[in-house]
Amino acid sequence: MAFRTGGPPVEPAPDQPPKYQIRGLDLFYHGGRTQVLHRVGVDIGRGLVTAVIGPSGCGKSSFLQVLNRMVDEIPGSRVEGLVELDGDNLYREDLDVVVLRRRVGMVFQAPNPFPRSIWDNVAFGPRVHGVRSRSRLNELVEASLRRAALWDEVKDRLHHPALGLSGGQQQRLCIARALAVGPEVLLMDEPCSALDPAATARIEELIGELRGQLTVVIVTHNLQQAARVADVTAFFLHGQVVEVGPTAEFFTRPRDRRTEDYVTGRYG
Amino acid sequence: MADTRSSFHAQLQNLQDAIETMAVMVEQAIHRAVKALKDRDLALAQQVIDEDPAINQTELAIERECLRLIALQQPMAQDLRAVSTALKIITDLERMADHARDIAKIVLRMGGRPHVKPLIDIPRMAEVGQRMLRQAIDAYVRRDEAPARQLVELDDEVDHLYNQVFRELLTFMIQDPRLVQPATYLIFVGLHLERIADHATNLGEWAIYLITGQREELNP
């Protein structure tokens, strides 16, 4: 008997290349004086939800910032090794970072809507990328808010200030804002750590719905959250990948002793 | 290494201790049931029957504790396996106790009449079954696969003894139809002991799962 694990069955076809292919990734800060990632080699499966877990300071957030070149904004940082998005070197010199950021959206720990209306927040990205038609923008705003499971709650007050929304709604607004430009990848850095359990559950449901439509990488401190939402889980420790595997296996019989110790709380 | 969940891990240890206690109760029930048979001791048989509810209560208490730990502690990895293994082990232990109780009931039905033959293989089956139970629990408690893997051979021995008992009693029945009832009772006892050994093998399989995370059938 086969049990469904929730959500649409998303299995990466064996012939499907990974969304990201990362080999021998080193990341340095402070002009090379600090190394935060060491020889990281990992594939990020296309259309899957990948959770990245590990203790504070293990390099998991830095890893996320490598995936959309946000790390470029940190003075004195340097990336070495291979990071490919759809087989294309992410760190080649002539890569258009603006185009990249449209393909790879990001949601942060604290909801950070712009101090504008709900509508303006969602329409912001498409406008930056040149969408001018009001009716087209209206369509994009509605579609994105629907995908972020926020439409029904805000459709009657689209021109109210975004900062008037609850924390959980603000976070879903930020997700809608990221979705509005049609990204292929969504990076989420602790997206629920500032939210109450009900708001957290809604975001997790939403991640489940996005599964298959785009590739999601989520950094979380909450092991149960990783277990609930992720197809694949990766464990980082001291800037290295200790173990990557299917989530169900990862949390029932991890292969590496260090993973075992971390997920059972035997690591202080 | 620091244990950041030491209170939870102490509760897992308590769970394991409770299972050891339950296993001792079950082993005693098997021992007494077969001793009651051998000695035609109806009082002892009655005692086994009277004590069975305590084993059932222990099973329920351990089950409640497992569900409480899952709900409140969200165990992962080896801790998750420890709780799920406990849930499965108590089911096998409880069934073994039921077989011991059923043997005791047969002893009462036989009413202290002399046996149709000297009992040799049946007490031997019980001895091996008890040894299997001890080894399986040993594997579980010490996280040691070796005693669990030896269960295969012991289970084969019990099966072999049962076949022997069955064939021998059949011969008795053919020779003297008046022995059909007492001989059938003994065949039932053999069957219960054979099932007890199967449950002990299951316990060994759960011990191996706890240690390796892999389900495998010891005696397919």
Short mmCIF file of C-alpha atoms in Angstrom, two decimals:
data_model
loop_
_atom_site.label_atom_id
_atom_site.label_comp_id
_atom_site.label_asym_id
_atom_site.label_seq_id
_atom_site.Cartn_x
_atom_site.Cartn_y
_atom_site.Cartn_z
CA MET A 1 0.00 0.00 0.00
CA ALA A 2 1.32 3.45 -0.86
CA PHE A 3 0.46 6.45 1.24
CA ARG A 4 0.35 9.93 -0.20
CA THR A 5 2.72 12.23 1.62
CA GLY A 6 0.54 15.30 1.11
CA GLY A 7 0.39 17.69 -1.79
CA PRO A 8 0.80 16.66 -5.38
CA PRO A 9 3.31 13.86 -5.83
CA VAL A 10 6.42 15.66 -6.95
CA GLU A 11 9.23 13.35 -7.89
CA PRO A 12 12.17 14.72 -9.78
CA ALA A 13 12.28 12.73 -12.99
CA PRO A 14 15.65 11.04 -13.29
CA ASP A 15 16.27 12.77 -16.62
CA GLN A 16 15.37 16.20 -15.17
CA PRO A 17 18.49 18.21 -14.48
CA PRO A 18 18.58 19.88 -11.04
CA LYS A 19 17.60 23.54 -10.82
CA TYR A 20 20.87 24.40 -9.13
CA GLN A 21 24.05 22.46 -9.38
CA ILE A 22 26.67 23.49 -6.85
CA ARG A 23 30.16 22.06 -6.71
CA GLY A 24 33.15 22.98 -4.55
CA LEU A 25 31.55 26.20 -3.35
CA ASP A 26 33.71 28.29 -1.03
CA LEU A 27 32.47 31.58 0.40
CA PHE A 28 34.76 34.08 2.07
CA TYR A 29 33.97 37.26 3.97
CA HIS A 30 36.21 40.13 5.10
CA GLY A 31 38.40 40.06 2.03
CA GLY A 32 39.15 36.36 2.49
CA ARG A 33 39.94 36.42 6.22
CA THR A 34 36.80 34.45 7.16
CA GLN A 35 35.62 31.38 5.29
CA VAL A 36 31.91 30.68 5.88
CA LEU A 37 31.28 27.92 3.33
CA HIS A 38 33.69 25.08 2.62
CA ARG A 39 33.58 22.95 -0.54
CA VAL A 40 29.79 22.84 -0.60
CA GLY A 41 28.49 20.41 -3.20
CA VAL A 42 24.75 19.96 -3.54
CA ASP A 43 22.00 19.78 -6.16
CA ILE A 44 18.73 21.64 -5.66
CA GLY A 45 15.94 19.63 -7.27
CA ARG A 46 13.70 21.31 -9.80
CA GLY A 47 10.17 22.00 -8.52
CA LEU A 48 10.99 20.60 -5.09
CA VAL A 49 11.01 22.21 -1.67
CA THR A 50 14.46 21.97 -0.12
CA ALA A 51 14.92 22.82 3.55
CA VAL A 52 18.29 23.93 4.86
CA ILE A 53 18.81 23.35 8.56
CA GLY A 54 21.71 23.75 10.95
CA PRO A 55 22.78 25.61 14.07
CA SER A 56 23.26 29.39 14.08
CA GLY A 57 26.40 30.39 12.25
CA CYS A 58 26.57 27.20 10.16
CA GLY A 59 26.40 29.20 6.92
CA LYS A 60 22.87 28.31 5.86
CA SER A 61 21.69 31.91 5.35
CA SER A 62 24.92 32.77 3.55
CA PHE A 63 24.30 29.76 1.30
CA LEU A 64 20.85 31.12 0.47
CA GLN A 65 22.36 34.49 -0.43
CA VAL A 66 24.76 32.79 -2.82
CA LEU A 67 21.79 31.43 -4.77
CA ASN A 68 20.60 34.85 -5.97
CA ARG A 69 23.92 36.69 -5.66
CA MET A 70 22.65 38.76 -2.75
CA VAL A 71 26.04 37.95 -1.30
CA ASP A 72 27.49 40.38 -3.87
CA GLU A 73 26.09 43.20 -1.72
CA ILE A 74 28.32 42.24 1.21
CA PRO A 75 31.59 44.16 0.90
CA GLY A 76 34.66 41.95 1.02
CA SER A 77 32.78 38.75 0.12
CA ARG A 78 34.13 36.31 -2.46
CA VAL A 79 32.58 33.22 -4.02
CA GLU A 80 34.66 30.41 -5.48
CA GLY A 81 33.59 27.16 -7.07
CA LEU A 82 30.74 26.33 -9.36
CA VAL A 83 27.16 27.55 -8.92
CA GLU A 84 24.93 26.78 -11.88
CA LEU A 85 21.30 27.75 -12.36
CA ASP A 86 19.78 25.67 -15.15
CA GLY A 87 23.26 24.78 -16.26
CA ASP A 88 24.33 28.41 -16.52
CA ASN A 89 27.19 29.73 -14.38
CA LEU A 90 25.61 32.13 -11.90
CA TYR A 91 28.88 33.92 -11.24
CA ARG A 92 29.96 34.67 -14.79
CA GLU A 93 30.89 38.32 -15.16
CA ASP A 94 28.37 39.24 -17.86
CA LEU A 95 25.38 37.83 -15.98
CA ASP A 96 22.57 40.38 -15.60
CA VAL A 97 21.84 40.41 -11.87
CA VAL A 98 18.55 42.27 -12.37
CA VAL A 99 17.28 39.45 -14.59
CA LEU A 100 18.59 36.91 -12.08
CA ARG A 101 16.71 38.52 -9.18
CA ARG A 102 13.51 38.30 -11.23
CA ARG A 103 14.08 34.58 -11.75
CA VAL A 104 15.02 34.02 -8.12
CA GLY A 105 12.76 35.71 -5.57
CA MET A 106 13.43 36.03 -1.87
CA VAL A 107 11.38 36.27 1.31
CA PHE A 108 13.00 37.32 4.55
CA GLN A 109 12.64 36.56 8.24
CA ALA A 110 10.75 39.70 9.21
CA PRO A 111 7.98 40.72 6.82
CA ASN A 112 9.22 43.85 5.09
CA PRO A 113 6.44 45.35 2.99
CA PHE A 114 7.11 48.80 1.56
CA PRO A 115 5.24 51.57 3.41
CA ARG A 116 2.80 51.83 0.52
CA SER A 117 -0.54 50.28 -0.34
CA ILE A 118 -1.09 46.54 -0.68
CA TRP A 119 -1.59 46.98 -4.43
CA ASP A 120 1.61 49.05 -4.80
CA ASN A 121 3.62 46.41 -3.01
CA VAL A 122 2.60 43.64 -5.37
CA ALA A 123 2.74 45.79 -8.50
CA PHE A 124 6.19 47.08 -7.59
CA GLY A 125 8.25 44.32 -9.20
CA PRO A 126 6.32 44.09 -12.48
CA ARG A 127 6.56 47.90 -12.80
CA VAL A 128 10.31 47.83 -12.29
CA HIS A 129 10.45 45.24 -15.03
CA GLY A 130 8.50 47.49 -17.37
CA VAL A 131 4.84 46.52 -17.07
CA ARG A 132 2.87 49.75 -17.58
CA SER A 133 -0.69 48.67 -18.43
CA ARG A 134 -2.98 49.25 -15.45
CA SER A 135 -5.24 46.34 -16.37
CA ARG A 136 -2.25 44.02 -16.78
CA LEU A 137 -0.95 45.16 -13.38
CA ASN A 138 -4.39 44.56 -11.82
CA GLU A 139 -4.34 41.03 -13.20
CA LEU A 140 -0.86 40.38 -11.88
CA VAL A 141 -1.77 41.77 -8.43
CA GLU A 142 -4.85 39.56 -8.18
CA ALA A 143 -3.11 36.44 -9.48
CA SER A 144 -0.16 36.91 -7.14
CA LEU A 145 -2.34 37.58 -4.10
CA ARG A 146 -4.39 34.51 -4.92
CA ARG A 147 -1.26 32.35 -5.22
CA ALA A 148 -0.12 33.72 -1.87
CA ALA A 149 -3.53 32.81 -0.37
CA LEU A 150 -4.14 36.44 0.63
CA TRP A 151 -6.61 37.65 -2.00
CA ASP A 152 -9.82 36.92 -0.11
CA GLU A 153 -8.58 38.76 2.95
CA VAL A 154 -7.47 41.95 1.16
CA LYS A 155 -9.47 42.24 -2.08
CA ASP A 156 -11.70 44.97 -0.59
CA ARG A 157 -8.84 47.07 0.68
CA LEU A 158 -6.13 46.84 -1.96
CA HIS A 159 -5.34 50.53 -1.59
CA HIS A 160 -4.99 50.43 2.18
CA PRO A 161 -1.51 50.63 3.68
CA ALA A 162 0.31 47.30 3.70
CA LEU A 163 1.62 48.03 7.16
CA GLY A 164 -1.94 47.80 8.48
CA LEU A 165 -1.97 44.05 7.85
CA SER A 166 -1.18 41.48 10.53
CA GLY A 167 2.33 39.97 10.61
CA GLY A 168 1.20 36.78 8.91
CA GLN A 169 -0.67 38.73 6.22
CA GLN A 170 2.37 40.96 5.69
CA GLN A 171 4.53 37.90 5.16
CA ARG A 172 2.08 36.48 2.62
CA LEU A 173 2.07 39.91 0.96
CA CYS A 174 5.87 39.69 0.67
CA ILE A 175 5.44 36.26 -0.91
CA ALA A 176 2.86 37.70 -3.33
CA ARG A 177 5.30 40.51 -4.13
CA ALA A 178 8.00 37.96 -4.88
CA LEU A 179 5.62 35.86 -7.00
CA ALA A 180 4.40 38.86 -9.03
CA VAL A 181 7.48 38.85 -11.27
CA GLY A 182 7.04 35.15 -12.06
CA PRO A 183 10.16 33.73 -10.40
CA GLU A 184 11.38 30.20 -11.05
CA VAL A 185 12.91 29.94 -7.60
CA LEU A 186 11.76 31.26 -4.24
CA LEU A 187 14.33 31.58 -1.47
CA MET A 188 12.90 31.85 2.03
CA ASP A 189 15.06 32.79 5.00
CA GLU A 190 13.24 31.81 8.20
CA PRO A 191 9.93 33.06 6.79
CA CYS A 192 7.87 32.05 9.81
CA SER A 193 10.11 32.84 12.74
CA ALA A 194 8.22 36.06 13.51
CA LEU A 195 4.77 34.52 13.03
CA ASP A 196 2.27 32.84 15.35
CA PRO A 197 1.37 29.16 14.80
CA ALA A 198 -1.76 29.88 12.74
CA ALA A 199 0.09 32.27 10.42
CA THR A 200 2.95 29.77 10.22
CA ALA A 201 0.53 27.01 9.22
CA ARG A 202 -0.84 29.20 6.41
CA ILE A 203 2.63 29.91 5.04
CA GLU A 204 3.45 26.20 5.20
CA GLU A 205 0.24 25.37 3.32
CA LEU A 206 1.22 27.97 0.77
CA ILE A 207 4.66 26.44 0.33
CA GLY A 208 2.90 23.12 -0.29
CA GLU A 209 0.80 24.73 -3.02
CA LEU A 210 3.83 26.32 -4.69
CA ARG A 211 5.54 22.94 -4.74
CA GLY A 212 5.91 21.74 -8.28
CA GLN A 213 5.23 25.20 -9.71
CA LEU A 214 8.58 26.57 -8.68
CA THR A 215 11.69 25.56 -6.81
CA VAL A 216 11.68 26.55 -3.14
CA VAL A 217 14.67 26.71 -0.82
CA ILE A 218 13.78 27.44 2.79
CA VAL A 219 16.18 28.07 5.65
CA THR A 220 14.60 27.20 8.97
CA HIS A 221 15.56 26.65 12.59
CA ASN A 222 12.37 24.71 13.12
CA LEU A 223 13.05 21.03 12.45
CA GLN A 224 9.35 20.17 12.49
CA GLN A 225 8.78 22.82 9.85
CA ALA A 226 11.46 21.30 7.64
CA ALA A 227 9.90 17.89 8.22
CA ARG A 228 6.44 19.21 7.29
CA VAL A 229 7.20 21.23 4.17
CA ALA A 230 10.35 19.93 2.54
CA ASP A 231 10.86 17.18 -0.04
CA VAL A 232 14.58 17.26 0.57
CA THR A 233 16.47 18.40 3.66
CA ALA A 234 20.09 19.51 3.86
CA PHE A 235 22.04 19.81 7.09
CA PHE A 236 24.82 22.39 7.32
CA LEU A 237 27.45 22.41 10.05
CA HIS A 238 30.47 24.72 10.28
CA GLY A 239 30.00 25.84 6.68
CA GLN A 240 29.87 22.32 5.27
CA VAL A 241 27.06 20.14 4.02
CA VAL A 242 26.93 17.14 6.32
CA GLU A 243 23.96 15.36 4.77
CA VAL A 244 21.35 15.90 2.09
CA GLY A 245 18.46 13.50 1.57
CA PRO A 246 14.75 12.88 1.15
CA THR A 247 13.08 14.47 4.17
CA ALA A 248 11.27 11.36 5.42
CA GLU A 249 14.50 9.40 5.48
CA PHE A 250 16.45 12.33 6.85
CA PHE A 251 14.31 12.54 9.97
CA THR A 252 13.73 8.83 10.56
CA ARG A 253 17.17 7.39 9.84
CA PRO A 254 19.82 9.97 9.07
CA ARG A 255 23.03 8.48 7.71
CA ASP A 256 25.47 10.77 9.47
CA ARG A 257 26.06 10.65 13.22
CA ARG A 258 26.25 14.48 13.33
CA THR A 259 22.83 14.79 11.70
CA GLU A 260 21.44 12.25 14.16
CA ASP A 261 22.84 14.24 17.09
CA TYR A 262 21.51 17.53 15.76
CA VAL A 263 17.96 16.42 15.00
CA THR A 264 17.62 14.58 18.32
CA GLY A 265 18.98 17.53 20.32
CA ARG A 266 22.16 15.76 21.36
CA TYR A 267 24.20 18.62 19.97
CA GLY A 268 24.69 21.59 22.26
CA MET B 1 28.62 16.10 23.91
CA ALA B 2 25.88 18.21 25.40
CA ASP B 3 22.39 16.76 25.43
CA THR B 4 20.00 19.64 24.94
CA ARG B 5 16.97 17.40 25.49
CA SER B 6 18.09 15.46 28.54
CA SER B 7 14.68 15.46 30.23
CA PHE B 8 13.04 14.01 27.11
CA HIS B 9 15.79 11.43 26.80
CA ALA B 10 15.27 10.46 30.45
CA GLN B 11 11.60 9.88 29.60
CA LEU B 12 12.63 7.62 26.71
CA GLN B 13 14.78 5.67 29.16
CA ASN B 14 11.74 5.28 31.45
CA LEU B 15 9.76 3.99 28.48
CA GLN B 16 12.43 1.38 27.82
CA ASP B 17 12.49 0.37 31.51
CA ALA B 18 8.71 -0.09 31.42
CA ILE B 19 9.03 -2.40 28.40
CA GLU B 20 11.68 -4.45 30.19
CA THR B 21 9.31 -4.79 33.15
CA MET B 22 6.46 -5.85 30.87
CA ALA B 23 8.73 -8.43 29.20
CA VAL B 24 9.55 -9.92 32.60
CA MET B 25 5.81 -10.21 33.37
CA VAL B 26 5.24 -11.96 30.03
CA GLU B 27 8.14 -14.34 30.50
CA GLN B 28 6.83 -15.25 33.94
CA ALA B 29 3.35 -15.89 32.52
CA ILE B 30 4.76 -18.30 29.91
CA HIS B 31 6.92 -20.04 32.49
CA ARG B 32 4.05 -20.45 34.95
CA ALA B 33 1.53 -21.58 32.34
CA VAL B 34 3.79 -24.42 31.17
CA LYS B 35 4.80 -25.28 34.76
CA ALA B 36 1.09 -25.48 35.62
CA LEU B 37 0.63 -27.84 32.67
CA LYS B 38 3.58 -30.02 33.62
CA ASP B 39 2.64 -30.21 37.32
CA ARG B 40 -1.13 -30.28 36.65
CA ASP B 41 -1.31 -27.34 39.02
CA LEU B 42 -4.76 -25.78 38.53
CA ALA B 43 -4.16 -23.03 41.11
CA LEU B 44 -1.07 -21.84 39.26
CA ALA B 45 -2.98 -21.91 35.96
CA GLN B 46 -5.71 -19.79 37.53
CA GLN B 47 -3.06 -17.35 38.75
CA VAL B 48 -1.75 -16.88 35.19
CA ILE B 49 -5.29 -16.13 34.02
CA ASP B 50 -5.89 -13.71 36.90
CA GLU B 51 -2.66 -11.82 36.25
CA ASP B 52 -3.21 -11.31 32.52
CA PRO B 53 -5.23 -8.09 32.95
CA ALA B 54 -2.23 -6.48 34.67
CA ILE B 55 -0.16 -7.12 31.53
CA ASN B 56 -2.90 -5.59 29.38
CA GLN B 57 -2.96 -2.54 31.67
CA THR B 58 0.81 -2.20 31.31
CA GLU B 59 0.46 -2.30 27.54
CA LEU B 60 -2.13 0.48 27.62
CA ALA B 61 -0.03 2.62 29.97
CA ILE B 62 3.04 2.30 27.71
CA GLU B 63 0.91 3.04 24.65
CA ARG B 64 -0.42 6.21 26.30
CA GLU B 65 3.10 7.27 27.17
CA CYS B 66 4.27 6.75 23.57
CA LEU B 67 1.44 8.87 22.18
CA ARG B 68 2.11 11.54 24.80
CA LEU B 69 5.81 11.66 23.84
CA ILE B 70 4.96 11.91 20.13
CA ALA B 71 2.50 14.74 20.76
CA LEU B 72 4.59 16.70 23.22
CA GLN B 73 8.17 16.02 22.15
CA GLN B 74 8.00 15.49 18.38
CA PRO B 75 10.80 12.93 18.43
CA MET B 76 13.12 12.63 15.45
CA ALA B 77 15.52 10.01 14.06
CA GLN B 78 16.60 7.41 16.68
CA ASP B 79 14.22 8.96 19.22
CA LEU B 80 11.32 8.57 16.79
CA ARG B 81 12.36 4.99 16.16
CA ALA B 82 12.55 4.37 19.92
CA VAL B 83 8.95 5.49 20.41
CA SER B 84 7.54 3.73 17.34
CA THR B 85 9.45 0.55 18.22
CA ALA B 86 8.02 0.67 21.75
CA LEU B 87 4.50 0.93 20.30
CA LYS B 88 5.04 -2.17 18.18
CA ILE B 89 6.90 -4.21 20.80
CA ILE B 90 4.12 -3.93 23.37
CA THR B 91 1.64 -5.40 20.89
CA ASP B 92 3.79 -8.50 20.41
CA LEU B 93 4.40 -8.78 24.16
CA GLU B 94 0.70 -8.55 24.89
CA ARG B 95 -0.08 -11.28 22.33
CA MET B 96 2.55 -13.53 23.90
CA ALA B 97 0.88 -13.06 27.27
CA ASP B 98 -2.48 -13.96 25.71
CA HIS B 99 -1.01 -17.22 24.44
CA ALA B 100 0.30 -17.97 27.95
CA ARG B 101 -3.17 -17.25 29.35
CA ASP B 102 -4.75 -19.56 26.75
CA ILE B 103 -2.35 -22.34 27.72
CA ALA B 104 -3.44 -21.82 31.35
CA LYS B 105 -7.09 -22.10 30.27
CA ILE B 106 -6.31 -25.42 28.57
CA VAL B 107 -4.69 -26.63 31.81
CA LEU B 108 -7.93 -25.86 33.65
CA ARG B 109 -9.95 -27.68 31.01
CA MET B 110 -7.70 -30.74 31.30
CA GLY B 111 -8.75 -30.74 34.95
CA GLY B 112 -5.60 -32.24 36.44
CA ARG B 113 -5.97 -35.59 34.69
CA PRO B 114 -2.69 -37.44 33.99
CA HIS B 115 -0.95 -36.65 30.70
CA VAL B 116 -1.20 -39.04 27.78
CA LYS B 117 2.60 -39.10 27.63
CA PRO B 118 5.51 -37.66 29.58
CA LEU B 119 5.97 -34.01 28.55
CA ILE B 120 9.42 -33.39 27.15
CA ASP B 121 9.20 -31.44 23.89
CA ILE B 122 6.49 -29.04 25.08
CA PRO B 123 8.49 -27.79 28.10
CA ARG B 124 11.50 -27.58 25.77
CA MET B 125 9.49 -25.38 23.36
CA ALA B 126 8.57 -23.13 26.28
CA GLU B 127 12.20 -22.89 27.40
CA VAL B 128 13.39 -21.90 23.93
CA GLY B 129 10.49 -19.43 23.58
CA GLN B 130 11.43 -17.75 26.86
CA ARG B 131 15.05 -17.62 25.84
CA MET B 132 14.01 -15.98 22.56
CA LEU B 133 12.04 -13.38 24.47
CA ARG B 134 15.02 -12.62 26.71
CA GLN B 135 17.38 -12.36 23.72
CA ALA B 136 15.06 -10.07 21.78
CA ILE B 137 14.69 -7.76 24.78
CA ASP B 138 18.44 -7.91 25.31
CA ALA B 139 19.02 -6.81 21.70
CA TYR B 140 16.50 -4.01 22.21
CA VAL B 141 17.93 -2.76 25.50
CA ARG B 142 21.61 -3.02 24.55
CA ARG B 143 21.10 -1.92 20.93
CA ASP B 144 22.91 -5.08 19.85
CA GLU B 145 21.87 -6.83 16.63
CA ALA B 146 23.65 -10.12 17.36
CA PRO B 147 21.20 -11.65 19.86
CA ALA B 148 18.31 -10.62 17.60
CA ARG B 149 19.85 -12.36 14.60
CA GLN B 150 20.29 -15.61 16.56
CA LEU B 151 16.50 -15.76 16.93
CA VAL B 152 16.19 -17.27 13.44
CA GLU B 153 17.84 -20.48 14.55
CA LEU B 154 15.90 -20.67 17.80
CA ASP B 155 12.62 -20.11 15.98
CA ASP B 156 13.51 -22.96 13.62
CA GLU B 157 14.15 -25.14 16.66
CA VAL B 158 10.71 -24.33 18.08
CA ASP B 159 9.05 -25.08 14.73
CA HIS B 160 10.89 -28.40 14.57
CA LEU B 161 9.81 -29.33 18.11
CA TYR B 162 6.23 -28.44 17.29
CA ASN B 163 6.23 -30.74 14.25
CA GLN B 164 7.62 -33.49 16.43
CA VAL B 165 4.94 -32.94 19.10
CA PHE B 166 2.23 -32.87 16.46
CA ARG B 167 3.29 -36.08 14.74
CA GLU B 168 3.78 -37.94 18.00
CA LEU B 169 0.37 -36.95 19.37
CA LEU B 170 -1.25 -37.86 16.08
CA THR B 171 0.13 -41.38 16.43
CA PHE B 172 -1.35 -41.58 19.93
CA MET B 173 -4.77 -40.52 18.65
CA ILE B 174 -4.71 -43.06 15.83
CA GLN B 175 -3.85 -45.85 18.21
CA ASP B 176 -6.41 -44.91 20.86
CA PRO B 177 -9.38 -42.68 19.97
CA ARG B 178 -10.04 -42.07 23.69
CA LEU B 179 -6.87 -39.95 23.65
CA VAL B 180 -8.19 -37.59 20.98
CA GLN B 181 -9.34 -34.96 23.44
CA PRO B 182 -6.28 -34.81 25.77
CA ALA B 183 -3.88 -35.10 22.81
CA THR B 184 -5.67 -32.29 20.97
CA TYR B 185 -5.32 -30.10 24.06
CA LEU B 186 -1.58 -30.70 23.99
CA ILE B 187 -1.40 -29.91 20.27
CA PHE B 188 -3.12 -26.60 21.04
CA VAL B 189 -0.52 -25.90 23.71
CA GLY B 190 2.21 -26.60 21.15
CA LEU B 191 0.56 -24.25 18.71
CA HIS B 192 0.42 -21.45 21.31
CA LEU B 193 4.12 -21.95 22.07
CA GLU B 194 4.94 -21.90 18.38
CA ARG B 195 3.12 -18.56 18.09
CA ILE B 196 4.97 -17.23 21.13
CA ALA B 197 8.25 -17.93 19.34
CA ASP B 198 6.99 -16.11 16.24
CA HIS B 199 6.17 -13.04 18.33
CA ALA B 200 9.63 -13.18 19.91
CA THR B 201 11.08 -13.15 16.39
CA ASN B 202 9.00 -10.04 15.66
CA LEU B 203 10.50 -8.41 18.75
CA GLY B 204 13.94 -9.11 17.32
CA GLU B 205 12.93 -7.50 14.03
CA TRP B 206 11.85 -4.37 15.91
CA ALA B 207 15.14 -4.31 17.82
CA ILE B 208 17.00 -4.41 14.49
CA TYR B 209 14.82 -1.60 13.13
CA LEU B 210 15.56 0.48 16.19
CA ILE B 211 19.30 -0.01 15.69
CA THR B 212 19.58 0.25 11.89
CA GLY B 213 16.44 2.06 10.74
CA GLN B 214 15.80 -0.84 8.33
CA ARG B 215 12.85 -3.21 8.45
CA GLU B 216 13.84 -6.75 7.63
CA GLU B 217 12.10 -10.06 8.08
CA LEU B 218 14.20 -12.44 10.15
CA ASN B 219 12.33 -15.61 9.25
CA PRO B 220 10.62 -14.99 5.91
#
